[in-house]
Amino acid sequence: EIGFSNEWKWRISKPLAKTGIALYGELGVKGDEIELESKLILDRWFGKNLLACNLVYEREEVVKRENGNNTFELEQTPLELDLAYMRNISPSLGIGIEIADHNRVEEGRWNNSVLFAGPTINYRGNRWFFVGSYLGQIRNLRKSAQFPYNKVLDVQERTVARIIIGFSFN
C-alpha cells in the first residue's frame, strides 16, 4: 500500500542552547489507517556528550465506510520512551547508544512493554544530518496473558534498523 506522512518539528529552545526542547507532530495515512503521532523531545549537552529523551504518543485509527458514512475505530495507542547518549568524536561525527521502550496499548489495555537497545551513529553537515541506529529486542518488561514471554516476536520486530536524514531550511 502507498501511504503519505507529513511531519513537523518545532524547536522551543534557542539553537545551540545547552538544554533543547522541541515538539514534533506527524499525520500519516496509509490505506484505511490514519495515524497521529506527537513527541516531546528533550536533550542536554555536557561538553562533548549529549543526553536525549523522547516521549512519544501515537493514535492509530481505522476508517470504515458504511452506508455512505465514515466511522473511525481506534486500533491502538502505542506509547514509547526513548533514551540516548552520544559522544562527539569530532565536530561532525558522534557515536552512542539508544534505549527504547515500546508499549503496546490496544482498546485501553496495556499489553506489553518491549525494551530495545543498540548502537547509534550521527554525522552532521552544515545544514543536514544523518542518524543510523540498530536496536535489538532485549526483553518484554510487561507480560500479559496475550504476551506471556520474555520476547514479543509476533507483533514486535526482533531488531529495528533506522536511518534518518534531515535538512534545515532556516
PDB file of N, CA and C in Angstrom, residues 2-63:
ATOM      1  N   ILE A   2       0.392   2.257  -0.641  1.00  0.00           N
ATOM      2  CA  ILE A   2       1.088   3.539  -0.672  1.00  0.00           C
ATOM      3  C   ILE A   2       0.518   4.419   0.428  1.00  0.00           C
ATOM      4  N   GLY A   3       1.392   5.122   1.131  1.00  0.00           N
ATOM      5  CA  GLY A   3       0.957   5.989   2.217  1.00  0.00           C
ATOM      6  C   GLY A   3       1.534   7.380   2.085  1.00  0.00           C
ATOM      7  N   PHE A   4       1.097   8.242   2.960  1.00  0.00           N
ATOM      8  CA  PHE A   4       1.533   9.637   2.998  1.00  0.00           C
ATOM      9  C   PHE A   4       1.799  10.007   4.449  1.00  0.00           C
ATOM     10  N   SER A   5       2.855  10.758   4.669  1.00  0.00           N
ATOM     11  CA  SER A   5       3.167  11.222   6.011  1.00  0.00           C
ATOM     12  C   SER A   5       3.632  12.667   5.936  1.00  0.00           C
ATOM     13  N   ASN A   6       3.128  13.503   6.824  1.00  0.00           N
ATOM     14  CA  ASN A   6       3.526  14.896   6.920  1.00  0.00           C
ATOM     15  C   ASN A   6       4.035  15.124   8.331  1.00  0.00           C
ATOM     16  N   GLU A   7       5.312  15.487   8.464  1.00  0.00           N
ATOM     17  CA  GLU A   7       5.947  15.618   9.767  1.00  0.00           C
ATOM     18  C   GLU A   7       6.428  17.049   9.982  1.00  0.00           C
ATOM     19  N   TRP A   8       6.256  17.524  11.219  1.00  0.00           N
ATOM     20  CA  TRP A   8       6.673  18.875  11.584  1.00  0.00           C
ATOM     21  C   TRP A   8       7.379  18.841  12.928  1.00  0.00           C
ATOM     22  N   LYS A   9       8.438  19.646  13.042  1.00  0.00           N
ATOM     23  CA  LYS A   9       9.184  19.753  14.293  1.00  0.00           C
ATOM     24  C   LYS A   9       9.314  21.238  14.641  1.00  0.00           C
ATOM     25  N   TRP A  10       8.984  21.580  15.875  1.00  0.00           N
ATOM     26  CA  TRP A  10       9.053  22.968  16.326  1.00  0.00           C
ATOM     27  C   TRP A  10      10.026  23.041  17.496  1.00  0.00           C
ATOM     28  N   ARG A  11      11.135  23.735  17.290  1.00  0.00           N
ATOM     29  CA  ARG A  11      12.143  23.908  18.325  1.00  0.00           C
ATOM     30  C   ARG A  11      11.710  25.042  19.254  1.00  0.00           C
ATOM     31  N   ILE A  12      11.536  24.729  20.534  1.00  0.00           N
ATOM     32  CA  ILE A  12      11.093  25.730  21.508  1.00  0.00           C
ATOM     33  C   ILE A  12      12.295  26.482  22.071  1.00  0.00           C
ATOM     34  N   SER A  13      13.379  25.783  22.349  1.00  0.00           N
ATOM     35  CA  SER A  13      14.573  26.441  22.890  1.00  0.00           C
ATOM     36  C   SER A  13      15.390  27.056  21.753  1.00  0.00           C
ATOM     37  N   LYS A  14      16.303  27.935  22.104  1.00  0.00           N
ATOM     38  CA  LYS A  14      17.136  28.607  21.108  1.00  0.00           C
ATOM     39  C   LYS A  14      18.155  27.627  20.530  1.00  0.00           C
ATOM     40  N   PRO A  15      18.541  27.815  19.255  1.00  0.00           N
ATOM     41  CA  PRO A  15      19.579  26.962  18.678  1.00  0.00           C
ATOM     42  C   PRO A  15      20.866  27.052  19.501  1.00  0.00           C
ATOM     43  N   LEU A  16      21.563  25.944  19.609  1.00  0.00           N
ATOM     44  CA  LEU A  16      22.829  25.823  20.333  1.00  0.00           C
ATOM     45  C   LEU A  16      22.688  26.018  21.839  1.00  0.00           C
ATOM     46  N   ALA A  17      21.464  25.978  22.375  1.00  0.00           N
ATOM     47  CA  ALA A  17      21.274  26.040  23.820  1.00  0.00           C
ATOM     48  C   ALA A  17      21.744  24.732  24.438  1.00  0.00           C
ATOM     49  N   LYS A  18      22.219  24.783  25.687  1.00  0.00           N
ATOM     50  CA  LYS A  18      22.679  23.561  26.358  1.00  0.00           C
ATOM     51  C   LYS A  18      21.535  22.578  26.572  1.00  0.00           C
ATOM     52  N   THR A  19      20.347  23.102  26.843  1.00  0.00           N
ATOM     53  CA  THR A  19      19.169  22.253  27.003  1.00  0.00           C
ATOM     54  C   THR A  19      18.219  22.535  25.847  1.00  0.00           C
ATOM     55  N   GLY A  20      17.858  21.483  25.125  1.00  0.00           N
ATOM     56  CA  GLY A  20      16.972  21.636  23.975  1.00  0.00           C
ATOM     57  C   GLY A  20      15.599  21.067  24.259  1.00  0.00           C
ATOM     58  N   ILE A  21      14.586  21.774  23.785  1.00  0.00           N
ATOM     59  CA  ILE A  21      13.201  21.330  23.911  1.00  0.00           C
ATOM     60  C   ILE A  21      12.545  21.519  22.543  1.00  0.00           C
ATOM     61  N   ALA A  22      11.859  20.475  22.073  1.00  0.00           N
ATOM     62  CA  ALA A  22      11.167  20.561  20.789  1.00  0.00           C
ATOM     63  C   ALA A  22       9.882  19.747  20.851  1.00  0.00           C
ATOM     64  N   LEU A  23       8.937  20.125  19.997  1.00  0.00           N
ATOM     65  CA  LEU A  23       7.691  19.387  19.831  1.00  0.00           C
ATOM     66  C   LEU A  23       7.669  18.841  18.406  1.00  0.00           C
ATOM     67  N   TYR A  24       7.092  17.671  18.252  1.00  0.00           N
ATOM     68  CA  TYR A  24       7.040  17.011  16.954  1.00  0.00           C
ATOM     69  C   TYR A  24       5.621  16.524  16.723  1.00  0.00           C
ATOM     70  N   GLY A  25       5.141  16.678  15.505  1.00  0.00           N
ATOM     71  CA  GLY A  25       3.820  16.171  15.143  1.00  0.00           C
ATOM     72  C   GLY A  25       3.858  15.523  13.778  1.00  0.00           C
ATOM     73  N   GLU A  26       3.079  14.457  13.622  1.00  0.00           N
ATOM     74  CA  GLU A  26       3.037  13.748  12.343  1.00  0.00           C
ATOM     75  C   GLU A  26       1.622  13.264  12.071  1.00  0.00           C
ATOM     76  N   LEU A  27       1.194  13.448  10.838  1.00  0.00           N
ATOM     77  CA  LEU A  27      -0.063  12.898  10.354  1.00  0.00           C
ATOM     78  C   LEU A  27       0.289  11.932   9.232  1.00  0.00           C
ATOM     79  N   GLY A  28      -0.142  10.684   9.373  1.00  0.00           N
ATOM     80  CA  GLY A  28       0.138   9.676   8.360  1.00  0.00           C
ATOM     81  C   GLY A  28      -1.138   8.992   7.910  1.00  0.00           C
ATOM     82  N   VAL A  29      -1.228   8.695   6.620  1.00  0.00           N
ATOM     83  CA  VAL A  29      -2.371   7.992   6.058  1.00  0.00           C
ATOM     84  C   VAL A  29      -1.822   6.868   5.186  1.00  0.00           C
ATOM     85  N   LYS A  30      -2.322   5.658   5.432  1.00  0.00           N
ATOM     86  CA  LYS A  30      -1.914   4.503   4.623  1.00  0.00           C
ATOM     87  C   LYS A  30      -3.112   3.589   4.483  1.00  0.00           C
ATOM     88  N   GLY A  31      -3.637   3.514   3.276  1.00  0.00           N
ATOM     89  CA  GLY A  31      -4.828   2.696   3.051  1.00  0.00           C
ATOM     90  C   GLY A  31      -5.988   3.225   3.880  1.00  0.00           C
ATOM     91  N   ASP A  32      -6.551   2.379   4.740  1.00  0.00           N
ATOM     92  CA  ASP A  32      -7.674   2.798   5.582  1.00  0.00           C
ATOM     93  C   ASP A  32      -7.234   3.181   6.995  1.00  0.00           C
ATOM     94  N   GLU A  33      -5.921   3.351   7.212  1.00  0.00           N
ATOM     95  CA  GLU A  33      -5.404   3.708   8.540  1.00  0.00           C
ATOM     96  C   GLU A  33      -4.974   5.174   8.586  1.00  0.00           C
ATOM     97  N   ILE A  34      -5.293   5.817   9.691  1.00  0.00           N
ATOM     98  CA  ILE A  34      -4.854   7.189   9.952  1.00  0.00           C
ATOM     99  C   ILE A  34      -4.054   7.157  11.246  1.00  0.00           C
ATOM    100  N   GLU A  35      -2.903   7.828  11.219  1.00  0.00           N
ATOM    101  CA  GLU A  35      -2.020   7.825  12.380  1.00  0.00           C
ATOM    102  C   GLU A  35      -1.666   9.261  12.762  1.00  0.00           C
ATOM    103  N   LEU A  36      -1.834   9.581  14.022  1.00  0.00           N
ATOM    104  CA  LEU A  36      -1.405  10.868  14.573  1.00  0.00           C
ATOM    105  C   LEU A  36      -0.334  10.575  15.605  1.00  0.00           C
ATOM    106  N   GLU A  37       0.823  11.174  15.442  1.00  0.00           N
ATOM    107  CA  GLU A  37       1.926  10.938  16.371  1.00  0.00           C
ATOM    108  C   GLU A  37       2.415  12.271  16.910  1.00  0.00           C
ATOM    109  N   SER A  38       2.698  12.314  18.207  1.00  0.00           N
ATOM    110  CA  SER A  38       3.252  13.513  18.822  1.00  0.00           C
ATOM    111  C   SER A  38       4.427  13.116  19.711  1.00  0.00           C
ATOM    112  N   LYS A  39       5.402  14.030  19.810  1.00  0.00           N
ATOM    113  CA  LYS A  39       6.602  13.769  20.609  1.00  0.00           C
ATOM    114  C   LYS A  39       6.983  15.016  21.387  1.00  0.00           C
ATOM    115  N   LEU A  40       7.492  14.778  22.567  1.00  0.00           N
ATOM    116  CA  LEU A  40       8.201  15.799  23.331  1.00  0.00           C
ATOM    117  C   LEU A  40       9.659  15.379  23.295  1.00  0.00           C
ATOM    118  N   ILE A  41      10.510  16.247  22.772  1.00  0.00           N
ATOM    119  CA  ILE A  41      11.930  15.935  22.592  1.00  0.00           C
ATOM    120  C   ILE A  41      12.744  16.823  23.533  1.00  0.00           C
ATOM    121  N   LEU A  42      13.544  16.190  24.377  1.00  0.00           N
ATOM    122  CA  LEU A  42      14.395  16.896  25.334  1.00  0.00           C
ATOM    123  C   LEU A  42      15.835  16.439  25.131  1.00  0.00           C
ATOM    124  N   ASP A  43      16.779  17.374  25.178  1.00  0.00           N
ATOM    125  CA  ASP A  43      18.183  16.980  25.132  1.00  0.00           C
ATOM    126  C   ASP A  43      19.022  17.939  25.962  1.00  0.00           C
ATOM    127  N   ARG A  44      20.172  17.446  26.392  1.00  0.00           N
ATOM    128  CA  ARG A  44      21.058  18.240  27.252  1.00  0.00           C
ATOM    129  C   ARG A  44      22.508  17.936  26.890  1.00  0.00           C
ATOM    130  N   TRP A  45      23.272  18.991  26.609  1.00  0.00           N
ATOM    131  CA  TRP A  45      24.693  18.864  26.292  1.00  0.00           C
ATOM    132  C   TRP A  45      25.531  18.994  27.552  1.00  0.00           C
ATOM    133  N   PHE A  46      26.536  18.139  27.681  1.00  0.00           N
ATOM    134  CA  PHE A  46      27.550  18.206  28.734  1.00  0.00           C
ATOM    135  C   PHE A  46      28.898  18.082  28.046  1.00  0.00           C
ATOM    136  N   GLY A  47      29.499  19.220  27.683  1.00  0.00           N
ATOM    137  CA  GLY A  47      30.751  19.182  26.929  1.00  0.00           C
ATOM    138  C   GLY A  47      30.516  18.525  25.576  1.00  0.00           C
ATOM    139  N   LYS A  48      31.215  17.399  25.318  1.00  0.00           N
ATOM    140  CA  LYS A  48      31.073  16.666  24.051  1.00  0.00           C
ATOM    141  C   LYS A  48      30.016  15.569  24.138  1.00  0.00           C
ATOM    142  N   ASN A  49      29.297  15.505  25.238  1.00  0.00           N
ATOM    143  CA  ASN A  49      28.312  14.453  25.463  1.00  0.00           C
ATOM    144  C   ASN A  49      26.887  15.000  25.360  1.00  0.00           C
ATOM    145  N   LEU A  50      26.005  14.200  24.773  1.00  0.00           N
ATOM    146  CA  LEU A  50      24.598  14.572  24.633  1.00  0.00           C
ATOM    147  C   LEU A  50      23.722  13.487  25.244  1.00  0.00           C
ATOM    148  N   LEU A  51      22.796  13.887  26.092  1.00  0.00           N
ATOM    149  CA  LEU A  51      21.757  13.003  26.598  1.00  0.00           C
ATOM    150  C   LEU A  51      20.442  13.462  25.991  1.00  0.00           C
ATOM    151  N   ALA A  52      19.637  12.521  25.509  1.00  0.00           N
ATOM    152  CA  ALA A  52      18.372  12.873  24.864  1.00  0.00           C
ATOM    153  C   ALA A  52      17.260  11.951  25.348  1.00  0.00           C
ATOM    154  N   CYS A  53      16.052  12.515  25.387  1.00  0.00           N
ATOM    155  CA  CYS A  53      14.866  11.762  25.788  1.00  0.00           C
ATOM    156  C   CYS A  53      13.709  12.177  24.877  1.00  0.00           C
ATOM    157  N   ASN A  54      13.033  11.184  24.305  1.00  0.00           N
ATOM    158  CA  ASN A  54      11.830  11.424  23.503  1.00  0.00           C
ATOM    159  C   ASN A  54      10.665  10.699  24.149  1.00  0.00           C
ATOM    160  N   LEU A  55       9.586  11.417  24.392  1.00  0.00           N
ATOM    161  CA  LEU A  55       8.342  10.819  24.857  1.00  0.00           C
ATOM    162  C   LEU A  55       7.383  10.838  23.677  1.00  0.00           C
ATOM    163  N   VAL A  56       6.878   9.670  23.295  1.00  0.00           N
ATOM    164  CA  VAL A  56       6.097   9.546  22.060  1.00  0.00           C
ATOM    165  C   VAL A  56       4.714   8.979  22.373  1.00  0.00           C
ATOM    166  N   TYR A  57       3.683   9.635  21.837  1.00  0.00           N
ATOM    167  CA  TYR A  57       2.310   9.138  21.923  1.00  0.00           C
ATOM    168  C   TYR A  57       1.774   9.054  20.505  1.00  0.00           C
ATOM    169  N   GLU A  58       1.140   7.942  20.194  1.00  0.00           N
ATOM    170  CA  GLU A  58       0.605   7.733  18.857  1.00  0.00           C
ATOM    171  C   GLU A  58      -0.847   7.285  18.962  1.00  0.00           C
ATOM    172  N   ARG A  59      -1.634   7.670  17.995  1.00  0.00           N
ATOM    173  CA  ARG A  59      -3.036   7.248  17.939  1.00  0.00           C
ATOM    174  C   ARG A  59      -3.289   6.721  16.532  1.00  0.00           C
ATOM    175  N   GLU A  60      -3.631   5.437  16.448  1.00  0.00           N
ATOM    176  CA  GLU A  60      -3.890   4.807  15.160  1.00  0.00           C
ATOM    177  C   GLU A  60      -5.364   4.441  15.068  1.00  0.00           C
ATOM    178  N   GLU A  61      -5.998   4.884  13.994  1.00  0.00           N
ATOM    179  CA  GLU A  61      -7.423   4.608  13.786  1.00  0.00           C
ATOM    180  C   GLU A  61      -7.624   4.007  12.405  1.00  0.00           C
ATOM    181  N   VAL A  62      -8.638   3.174  12.298  1.00  0.00           N
ATOM    182  CA  VAL A  62      -9.031   2.584  11.022  1.00  0.00           C
ATOM    183  C   VAL A  62     -10.331   3.243  10.590  1.00  0.00           C
ATOM    184  N   VAL A  63     -10.375   3.687   9.342  1.00  0.00           N
ATOM    185  CA  VAL A  63     -11.573   4.326   8.795  1.00  0.00           C
ATOM    186  C   VAL A  63     -12.407   3.258   8.100  1.00  0.00           C
TER     187      VAL A  63
END
